[in-house]
Amino acid sequence: MSNHIQKCWICGNDADSGEHVIKKSDIKYVFGEANQEHPLRLHTSAKRNIPIASLRSKRLHSPAKICTDCNNSRTQASDRAWEGLSKELQDRLPTIALGQSIRTNSIFKYNTKLRMLNVHLFFVKLFGCAISEDDCDIDLTHFANAITRTKPQSQIYLKLCRIPTIETGPLLLRTEIHAIRDNVNQRIECATLLYQVGEIRIQVFYIHSVDKSTDLSNLWHPRMNTSRLRVSSFQ
């Protein structure tokens, strides 16, 4: 019996690498290193308080596989762009206020548009992995094309939120995809997932098609041609 080889959803080559569900630099920034004496505690939809003794643990990886080239080379710029933005947002707490506009050209002083495009592509990859692992019926073609061509994915929008620290302490979160379907043909019209690092939460929106009635207030997309991210409350 032949073994089934999973294919990378981005490029189609043999998948031999795993993407972190939460970026390793974000985990380290909030909680520091993990070890046997001071493990992290992972909560999933199926189980709580799973001990994690290393940031390299396979339990921190998405079950959706990609290839080493896509994980290390092709998406490296997007990983670094989010790492830079995430660190800057964390460093600016607690001065970040609801309704404030974050000027990304003050964070990325050079090549702002390209680096913010790469932030967008980081969440395109994150959402694509979630689609693959959840076997969600959203076509991955546009996601893969955006990453391989370093172009915006027209259906993915970001919303920056600040969530005040709760009594349980710092939080790292990446949810499953929550989808809304058309009542007639059952096509997914809108879907979201949440990615949270401490008090900073990114709500990632998949919007199948945009028309004049679509409310894009407080959402950001590279094609909006703005260097400002508005800080919103989570709704």
mmCIF file of C-alpha atoms in Angstrom:
data_model
loop_
_atom_site.group_PDB
_atom_site.id
_atom_site.type_symbol
_atom_site.label_atom_id
_atom_site.label_comp_id
_atom_site.label_asym_id
_atom_site.label_seq_id
_atom_site.Cartn_x
_atom_site.Cartn_y
_atom_site.Cartn_z
ATOM 1 C CA MET A 1 0.000 0.000 0.000
ATOM 2 C CA SER A 2 1.487 3.368 -1.025
ATOM 3 C CA ASN A 3 1.730 6.198 1.455
ATOM 4 C CA HIS A 4 -0.290 9.306 0.724
ATOM 5 C CA ILE A 5 1.989 12.330 0.446
ATOM 6 C CA GLN A 6 0.326 15.570 1.438
ATOM 7 C CA LYS A 7 0.891 18.452 -0.953
ATOM 8 C CA CYS A 8 1.755 22.009 -0.031
ATOM 9 C CA TRP A 9 -1.395 24.085 -0.517
ATOM 10 C CA ILE A 10 0.695 27.067 -1.632
ATOM 11 C CA CYS A 11 2.894 25.615 -4.391
ATOM 12 C CA GLY A 12 1.759 21.994 -4.822
ATOM 13 C CA ASN A 13 5.115 20.409 -3.961
ATOM 14 C CA ASP A 14 5.441 17.680 -1.347
ATOM 15 C CA ALA A 15 4.585 19.117 2.074
ATOM 16 C CA ASP A 16 7.307 18.434 4.619
ATOM 17 C CA SER A 17 7.029 21.385 7.022
ATOM 18 C CA GLY A 18 4.586 22.695 9.600
ATOM 19 C CA GLU A 19 3.559 26.306 10.179
ATOM 20 C CA HIS A 20 3.141 27.520 13.769
ATOM 21 C CA VAL A 21 -0.482 28.179 14.714
ATOM 22 C CA ILE A 22 0.824 31.125 16.755
ATOM 23 C CA LYS A 23 4.038 32.691 15.485
ATOM 24 C CA LYS A 24 6.972 31.597 17.626
ATOM 25 C CA SER A 25 8.205 35.173 18.120
ATOM 26 C CA ASP A 26 4.754 36.159 19.451
ATOM 27 C CA ILE A 27 4.748 33.258 21.915
ATOM 28 C CA LYS A 28 8.241 34.160 23.089
ATOM 29 C CA TYR A 29 7.371 37.849 23.414
ATOM 30 C CA VAL A 30 4.389 37.196 25.677
ATOM 31 C CA PHE A 31 5.523 34.140 27.651
ATOM 32 C CA GLY A 32 9.268 33.765 27.091
ATOM 33 C CA GLU A 33 10.888 30.381 26.528
ATOM 34 C CA ALA A 34 9.154 27.155 27.570
ATOM 35 C CA ASN A 35 10.852 24.233 29.312
ATOM 36 C CA GLN A 36 10.045 21.195 31.423
ATOM 37 C CA GLU A 37 10.032 23.218 34.660
ATOM 38 C CA HIS A 38 7.919 26.049 33.211
ATOM 39 C CA PRO A 39 5.790 24.669 30.371
ATOM 40 C CA LEU A 40 3.220 26.619 28.431
ATOM 41 C CA ARG A 41 -0.398 25.483 28.636
ATOM 42 C CA LEU A 42 -2.141 25.005 25.320
ATOM 43 C CA HIS A 43 -5.935 25.100 25.019
ATOM 44 C CA THR A 44 -7.680 23.691 21.960
ATOM 45 C CA SER A 45 -11.330 23.157 21.066
ATOM 46 C CA ALA A 46 -10.890 19.498 22.052
ATOM 47 C CA LYS A 47 -8.633 19.679 25.114
ATOM 48 C CA ARG A 48 -7.337 22.128 27.704
ATOM 49 C CA ASN A 49 -4.068 22.535 29.638
ATOM 50 C CA ILE A 50 -1.834 20.600 27.257
ATOM 51 C CA PRO A 51 1.738 21.086 28.574
ATOM 52 C CA ILE A 52 4.192 22.521 26.035
ATOM 53 C CA ALA A 53 7.848 22.253 27.081
ATOM 54 C CA SER A 54 9.422 23.753 23.940
ATOM 55 C CA LEU A 55 8.517 26.413 21.380
ATOM 56 C CA ARG A 56 9.536 23.832 18.758
ATOM 57 C CA SER A 57 6.811 21.432 19.900
ATOM 58 C CA LYS A 58 4.806 19.904 17.054
ATOM 59 C CA ARG A 59 1.693 20.644 19.111
ATOM 60 C CA LEU A 60 2.199 24.312 18.257
ATOM 61 C CA HIS A 61 2.140 23.545 14.527
ATOM 62 C CA SER A 62 -0.883 23.607 12.271
ATOM 63 C CA PRO A 63 -1.897 20.181 10.914
ATOM 64 C CA ALA A 64 -2.046 21.884 7.513
ATOM 65 C CA LYS A 65 1.309 21.136 5.900
ATOM 66 C CA ILE A 66 3.334 23.289 3.568
ATOM 67 C CA CYS A 67 6.738 22.683 2.006
ATOM 68 C CA THR A 68 10.034 23.797 3.497
ATOM 69 C CA ASP A 69 10.661 26.260 0.673
ATOM 70 C CA CYS A 70 7.317 28.014 1.219
ATOM 71 C CA ASN A 71 7.715 27.965 4.998
ATOM 72 C CA ASN A 72 11.295 29.247 5.077
ATOM 73 C CA SER A 73 11.973 31.177 1.875
ATOM 74 C CA ARG A 74 8.787 32.175 0.080
ATOM 75 C CA THR A 75 6.969 33.501 3.165
ATOM 76 C CA GLN A 76 9.982 34.720 5.147
ATOM 77 C CA ALA A 77 9.376 38.382 4.284
ATOM 78 C CA SER A 78 5.763 38.198 5.463
ATOM 79 C CA ASP A 79 6.800 36.495 8.713
ATOM 80 C CA ARG A 80 9.365 39.209 9.393
ATOM 81 C CA ALA A 81 6.935 42.005 8.515
ATOM 82 C CA TRP A 82 4.364 40.764 11.033
ATOM 83 C CA GLU A 83 7.093 40.167 13.617
ATOM 84 C CA GLY A 84 8.144 43.819 13.264
ATOM 85 C CA LEU A 85 4.609 45.204 13.431
ATOM 86 C CA SER A 86 3.618 42.916 16.296
ATOM 87 C CA LYS A 87 6.638 43.901 18.392
ATOM 88 C CA GLU A 88 6.041 47.608 17.770
ATOM 89 C CA LEU A 89 2.369 47.323 18.767
ATOM 90 C CA GLN A 90 3.305 45.430 21.943
ATOM 91 C CA ASP A 91 5.960 48.014 22.800
ATOM 92 C CA ARG A 92 3.424 50.855 22.394
ATOM 93 C CA LEU A 93 1.027 49.395 24.958
ATOM 94 C CA PRO A 94 -0.596 50.747 27.078
ATOM 95 C CA THR A 95 -0.674 54.012 25.110
ATOM 96 C CA ILE A 96 -2.629 52.482 22.203
ATOM 97 C CA ALA A 97 -6.215 53.692 22.535
ATOM 98 C CA LEU A 98 -9.472 52.774 20.845
ATOM 99 C CA GLY A 99 -10.137 55.000 17.866
ATOM 100 C CA GLN A 100 -6.473 55.829 17.458
ATOM 101 C CA SER A 101 -4.863 55.525 14.025
ATOM 102 C CA ILE A 102 -1.505 53.796 13.960
ATOM 103 C CA ARG A 103 0.736 55.308 11.284
ATOM 104 C CA THR A 104 2.501 52.316 9.763
ATOM 105 C CA ASN A 105 4.973 54.573 7.971
ATOM 106 C CA SER A 106 6.289 55.500 11.417
ATOM 107 C CA ILE A 107 6.859 51.795 12.114
ATOM 108 C CA PHE A 108 8.177 50.850 8.668
ATOM 109 C CA LYS A 109 10.071 53.970 7.655
ATOM 110 C CA TYR A 110 11.228 52.433 4.383
ATOM 111 C CA ASN A 111 9.210 50.426 1.843
ATOM 112 C CA THR A 112 6.069 50.905 3.941
ATOM 113 C CA LYS A 113 3.641 49.675 1.265
ATOM 114 C CA LEU A 114 5.656 46.531 0.537
ATOM 115 C CA ARG A 115 6.146 45.676 4.179
ATOM 116 C CA MET A 116 2.469 46.211 4.974
ATOM 117 C CA LEU A 117 1.614 44.062 1.949
ATOM 118 C CA ASN A 118 3.762 41.394 3.583
ATOM 119 C CA VAL A 119 1.841 41.822 6.863
ATOM 120 C CA HIS A 120 -1.317 41.210 4.828
ATOM 121 C CA LEU A 121 0.292 38.113 3.250
ATOM 122 C CA PHE A 122 1.219 36.757 6.694
ATOM 123 C CA PHE A 123 -2.489 36.632 7.507
ATOM 124 C CA VAL A 124 -3.304 35.273 4.041
ATOM 125 C CA LYS A 125 -1.002 32.358 4.891
ATOM 126 C CA LEU A 126 -2.507 32.011 8.379
ATOM 127 C CA PHE A 127 -6.042 31.969 6.973
ATOM 128 C CA GLY A 128 -5.036 29.572 4.185
ATOM 129 C CA CYS A 129 -3.601 27.127 6.701
ATOM 130 C CA ALA A 130 -6.823 27.358 8.721
ATOM 131 C CA ILE A 131 -8.859 26.624 5.573
ATOM 132 C CA SER A 132 -6.684 23.602 4.854
ATOM 133 C CA GLU A 133 -6.725 22.192 8.386
ATOM 134 C CA ASP A 134 -10.485 22.722 8.831
ATOM 135 C CA ASP A 135 -11.242 21.401 5.331
ATOM 136 C CA CYS A 136 -13.295 24.547 4.810
ATOM 137 C CA ASP A 137 -14.914 24.924 1.371
ATOM 138 C CA ILE A 138 -13.143 28.168 0.435
ATOM 139 C CA ASP A 139 -11.050 27.997 -2.723
ATOM 140 C CA LEU A 140 -7.363 28.267 -1.833
ATOM 141 C CA THR A 141 -6.294 29.266 -5.350
ATOM 142 C CA HIS A 142 -6.443 33.020 -4.716
ATOM 143 C CA PHE A 143 -4.560 32.584 -1.423
ATOM 144 C CA ALA A 144 -1.770 30.603 -3.065
ATOM 145 C CA ASN A 145 -1.519 33.005 -6.009
ATOM 146 C CA ALA A 146 -1.254 36.024 -3.708
ATOM 147 C CA ILE A 147 1.637 34.447 -1.793
ATOM 148 C CA THR A 148 3.562 33.139 -4.804
ATOM 149 C CA ARG A 149 3.177 36.423 -6.704
ATOM 150 C CA THR A 150 3.545 38.788 -3.705
ATOM 151 C CA LYS A 151 0.198 40.373 -4.546
ATOM 152 C CA PRO A 152 -2.777 41.304 -2.332
ATOM 153 C CA GLN A 153 -5.484 38.704 -1.821
ATOM 154 C CA SER A 154 -8.569 40.735 -2.749
ATOM 155 C CA GLN A 155 -10.889 38.921 -0.302
ATOM 156 C CA ILE A 156 -8.811 39.207 2.891
ATOM 157 C CA TYR A 157 -9.214 42.258 5.155
ATOM 158 C CA LEU A 158 -7.708 42.973 8.567
ATOM 159 C CA LYS A 159 -9.149 44.688 11.607
ATOM 160 C CA LEU A 160 -6.865 45.817 14.441
ATOM 161 C CA CYS A 161 -8.399 45.594 17.909
ATOM 162 C CA ARG A 162 -7.197 46.204 21.422
ATOM 163 C CA ILE A 163 -8.534 43.820 24.050
ATOM 164 C CA PRO A 164 -7.828 44.926 27.653
ATOM 165 C CA THR A 165 -5.959 42.401 29.781
ATOM 166 C CA ILE A 166 -8.322 40.102 31.643
ATOM 167 C CA GLU A 167 -7.876 38.452 35.017
ATOM 168 C CA THR A 168 -6.560 35.238 33.495
ATOM 169 C CA GLY A 169 -3.462 37.094 32.299
ATOM 170 C CA PRO A 170 -1.756 37.330 28.876
ATOM 171 C CA LEU A 171 -3.511 35.525 26.059
ATOM 172 C CA LEU A 172 -2.355 33.937 22.826
ATOM 173 C CA LEU A 173 -5.164 32.910 20.523
ATOM 174 C CA ARG A 174 -5.830 31.659 17.034
ATOM 175 C CA THR A 175 -9.366 30.502 16.486
ATOM 176 C CA GLU A 176 -10.899 28.227 13.920
ATOM 177 C CA ILE A 177 -12.699 29.768 10.957
ATOM 178 C CA HIS A 178 -16.264 30.937 11.596
ATOM 179 C CA ALA A 179 -18.249 31.222 8.374
ATOM 180 C CA ILE A 180 -21.530 32.793 7.253
ATOM 181 C CA ARG A 181 -23.218 31.197 4.263
ATOM 182 C CA ASP A 182 -25.625 32.462 1.660
ATOM 183 C CA ASN A 183 -29.111 31.126 2.426
ATOM 184 C CA VAL A 184 -29.776 30.214 -1.203
ATOM 185 C CA ASN A 185 -26.678 28.437 -2.512
ATOM 186 C CA GLN A 186 -24.910 27.869 0.841
ATOM 187 C CA ARG A 187 -21.738 29.495 -0.476
ATOM 188 C CA ILE A 188 -19.530 31.056 2.202
ATOM 189 C CA GLU A 189 -20.046 34.805 1.862
ATOM 190 C CA CYS A 190 -18.020 35.904 4.885
ATOM 191 C CA ALA A 191 -15.654 34.150 7.263
ATOM 192 C CA THR A 192 -13.429 35.276 10.125
ATOM 193 C CA LEU A 193 -10.704 34.040 12.401
ATOM 194 C CA LEU A 194 -9.052 35.756 15.352
ATOM 195 C CA TYR A 195 -5.337 36.023 16.079
ATOM 196 C CA GLN A 196 -4.413 37.539 19.418
ATOM 197 C CA VAL A 197 -1.103 38.365 21.092
ATOM 198 C CA GLY A 198 -1.588 39.796 24.577
ATOM 199 C CA GLU A 199 -3.907 42.794 24.191
ATOM 200 C CA ILE A 200 -3.478 43.064 20.410
ATOM 201 C CA ARG A 201 -6.047 41.180 18.358
ATOM 202 C CA ILE A 202 -6.219 40.935 14.583
ATOM 203 C CA GLN A 203 -9.592 39.942 13.200
ATOM 204 C CA VAL A 204 -9.067 38.465 9.742
ATOM 205 C CA PHE A 205 -12.049 38.753 7.413
ATOM 206 C CA TYR A 206 -12.666 36.747 4.259
ATOM 207 C CA ILE A 207 -15.296 38.578 2.179
ATOM 208 C CA HIS A 208 -16.271 36.683 -0.961
ATOM 209 C CA SER A 209 -17.409 39.742 -2.875
ATOM 210 C CA VAL A 210 -17.596 43.428 -2.001
ATOM 211 C CA ASP A 211 -20.338 45.767 -3.214
ATOM 212 C CA LYS A 212 -21.622 49.204 -2.220
ATOM 213 C CA SER A 213 -23.518 47.763 0.740
ATOM 214 C CA THR A 214 -20.436 46.107 2.281
ATOM 215 C CA ASP A 215 -19.312 47.857 5.452
ATOM 216 C CA LEU A 216 -15.520 48.168 5.284
ATOM 217 C CA SER A 217 -15.225 50.747 8.052
ATOM 218 C CA ASN A 218 -12.341 49.939 10.408
ATOM 219 C CA LEU A 219 -11.047 47.269 8.017
ATOM 220 C CA TRP A 220 -7.717 47.496 6.229
ATOM 221 C CA HIS A 221 -6.553 46.143 2.886
ATOM 222 C CA PRO A 222 -3.366 46.988 0.929
ATOM 223 C CA ARG A 223 -5.422 48.346 -1.969
ATOM 224 C CA MET A 224 -7.013 50.971 0.273
ATOM 225 C CA ASN A 225 -3.773 52.906 -0.215
ATOM 226 C CA THR A 226 -3.535 54.135 3.369
ATOM 227 C CA SER A 227 -0.673 53.866 5.842
ATOM 228 C CA ARG A 228 -3.025 54.064 8.836
ATOM 229 C CA LEU A 229 -4.466 51.234 10.909
ATOM 230 C CA ARG A 230 -7.422 52.244 13.073
ATOM 231 C CA VAL A 231 -7.630 50.672 16.527
ATOM 232 C CA SER A 232 -11.139 49.302 17.056
ATOM 233 C CA SER A 233 -13.080 47.513 19.733
ATOM 234 C CA PHE A 234 -13.935 43.871 19.075
ATOM 235 C CA GLN A 235 -17.548 43.241 18.059
#
